[in-house]
Amino acid sequence: MFEPTMVIAMASLIGLVVVTAALLRAWHDWLELKRAQLERTEKSDPSAAPLGAARIEISDLKERIRKLEAIASGVDL
């Protein structure tokens, strides 16, 4: 009735659909997890800067300290 090639093709297509659905569900759940983490962070300290901004600010402060130390020691930048 069905040729072996058709059976293999149909099984492969069904398997692909199942894997795709599982991956989409995992992606959706991961996004929900990240949203929940962001909301929890915002609720705990709404004035806190995001992690990336904090790193940039710390880097800027370190650079300012280096310049001030150079000025204090008499080194010309």
mmCIF file of C-alpha atoms in Angstrom:
data_model
loop_
_atom_site.group_PDB
_atom_site.id
_atom_site.type_symbol
_atom_site.label_atom_id
_atom_site.label_comp_id
_atom_site.label_asym_id
_atom_site.label_seq_id
_atom_site.Cartn_x
_atom_site.Cartn_y
_atom_site.Cartn_z
ATOM 1 C CA MET A 1 0.000 0.000 0.000
ATOM 2 C CA PHE A 2 2.612 2.564 1.085
ATOM 3 C CA GLU A 3 6.052 2.536 -0.360
ATOM 4 C CA PRO A 4 8.951 2.419 2.147
ATOM 5 C CA THR A 5 10.217 5.758 0.852
ATOM 6 C CA MET A 6 6.878 7.424 1.606
ATOM 7 C CA VAL A 7 6.772 5.915 5.101
ATOM 8 C CA ILE A 8 10.284 7.177 5.857
ATOM 9 C CA ALA A 9 9.455 10.630 4.453
ATOM 10 C CA MET A 10 6.266 10.891 6.518
ATOM 11 C CA ALA A 11 8.012 9.707 9.689
ATOM 12 C CA SER A 12 10.806 12.213 9.127
ATOM 13 C CA LEU A 13 8.327 15.021 8.596
ATOM 14 C CA ILE A 14 6.413 14.106 11.743
ATOM 15 C CA GLY A 15 9.666 13.921 13.704
ATOM 16 C CA LEU A 16 10.718 17.319 12.392
ATOM 17 C CA VAL A 17 7.389 18.836 13.447
ATOM 18 C CA VAL A 18 7.696 17.339 16.944
ATOM 19 C CA VAL A 19 11.261 18.611 17.394
ATOM 20 C CA THR A 20 10.311 22.053 16.090
ATOM 21 C CA ALA A 21 7.352 22.271 18.458
ATOM 22 C CA ALA A 22 9.533 21.255 21.405
ATOM 23 C CA LEU A 23 12.168 23.844 20.524
ATOM 24 C CA LEU A 24 9.557 26.584 20.151
ATOM 25 C CA ARG A 25 8.084 25.671 23.519
ATOM 26 C CA ALA A 26 11.531 25.740 25.128
ATOM 27 C CA TRP A 27 12.250 29.140 23.539
ATOM 28 C CA HIS A 28 8.951 30.523 24.849
ATOM 29 C CA ASP A 29 9.642 29.218 28.353
ATOM 30 C CA TRP A 30 13.178 30.648 28.287
ATOM 31 C CA LEU A 31 11.816 34.071 27.313
ATOM 32 C CA GLU A 32 9.295 33.906 30.155
ATOM 33 C CA LEU A 33 12.099 33.023 32.576
ATOM 34 C CA LYS A 34 14.147 36.034 31.446
ATOM 35 C CA ARG A 35 11.106 38.321 31.753
ATOM 36 C CA ALA A 36 10.489 37.066 35.277
ATOM 37 C CA GLN A 37 14.139 37.675 36.197
ATOM 38 C CA LEU A 38 13.973 41.218 34.831
ATOM 39 C CA GLU A 39 10.758 41.946 36.719
ATOM 40 C CA ARG A 40 12.216 40.551 39.930
ATOM 41 C CA THR A 41 15.337 42.711 39.512
ATOM 42 C CA GLU A 42 13.245 45.819 38.828
ATOM 43 C CA LYS A 43 11.013 45.181 41.842
ATOM 44 C CA SER A 44 13.904 44.608 44.231
ATOM 45 C CA ASP A 45 15.759 47.816 43.271
ATOM 46 C CA PRO A 46 14.138 49.939 40.572
ATOM 47 C CA SER A 47 16.955 52.500 40.635
ATOM 48 C CA ALA A 48 19.641 49.879 39.921
ATOM 49 C CA ALA A 49 21.344 50.209 36.556
ATOM 50 C CA PRO A 50 21.492 47.212 34.265
ATOM 51 C CA LEU A 51 24.605 45.075 34.515
ATOM 52 C CA GLY A 52 26.121 46.342 31.275
ATOM 53 C CA ALA A 53 25.668 49.970 32.275
ATOM 54 C CA ALA A 54 27.236 49.255 35.662
ATOM 55 C CA ARG A 55 30.296 47.742 34.000
ATOM 56 C CA ILE A 56 30.694 50.767 31.751
ATOM 57 C CA GLU A 57 30.334 53.109 34.717
ATOM 58 C CA ILE A 58 32.970 51.187 36.695
ATOM 59 C CA SER A 59 35.298 51.284 33.697
ATOM 60 C CA ASP A 60 34.836 55.055 33.407
ATOM 61 C CA LEU A 61 35.547 55.518 37.097
ATOM 62 C CA LYS A 62 38.731 53.440 36.851
ATOM 63 C CA GLU A 63 39.900 55.547 33.922
ATOM 64 C CA ARG A 64 39.246 58.755 35.879
ATOM 65 C CA ILE A 65 41.207 57.394 38.834
ATOM 66 C CA ARG A 66 44.155 56.557 36.545
ATOM 67 C CA LYS A 67 44.130 60.086 35.144
ATOM 68 C CA LEU A 68 43.954 61.668 38.608
ATOM 69 C CA GLU A 69 46.811 59.483 39.837
ATOM 70 C CA ALA A 70 48.868 60.470 36.802
ATOM 71 C CA ILE A 71 48.191 64.156 37.456
ATOM 72 C CA ALA A 72 49.072 63.730 41.140
ATOM 73 C CA SER A 73 52.376 62.052 40.290
ATOM 74 C CA GLY A 74 53.230 64.750 37.732
ATOM 75 C CA VAL A 75 53.049 62.508 34.657
ATOM 76 C CA ASP A 76 51.831 64.321 31.560
ATOM 77 C CA LEU A 77 49.127 62.428 29.684
#
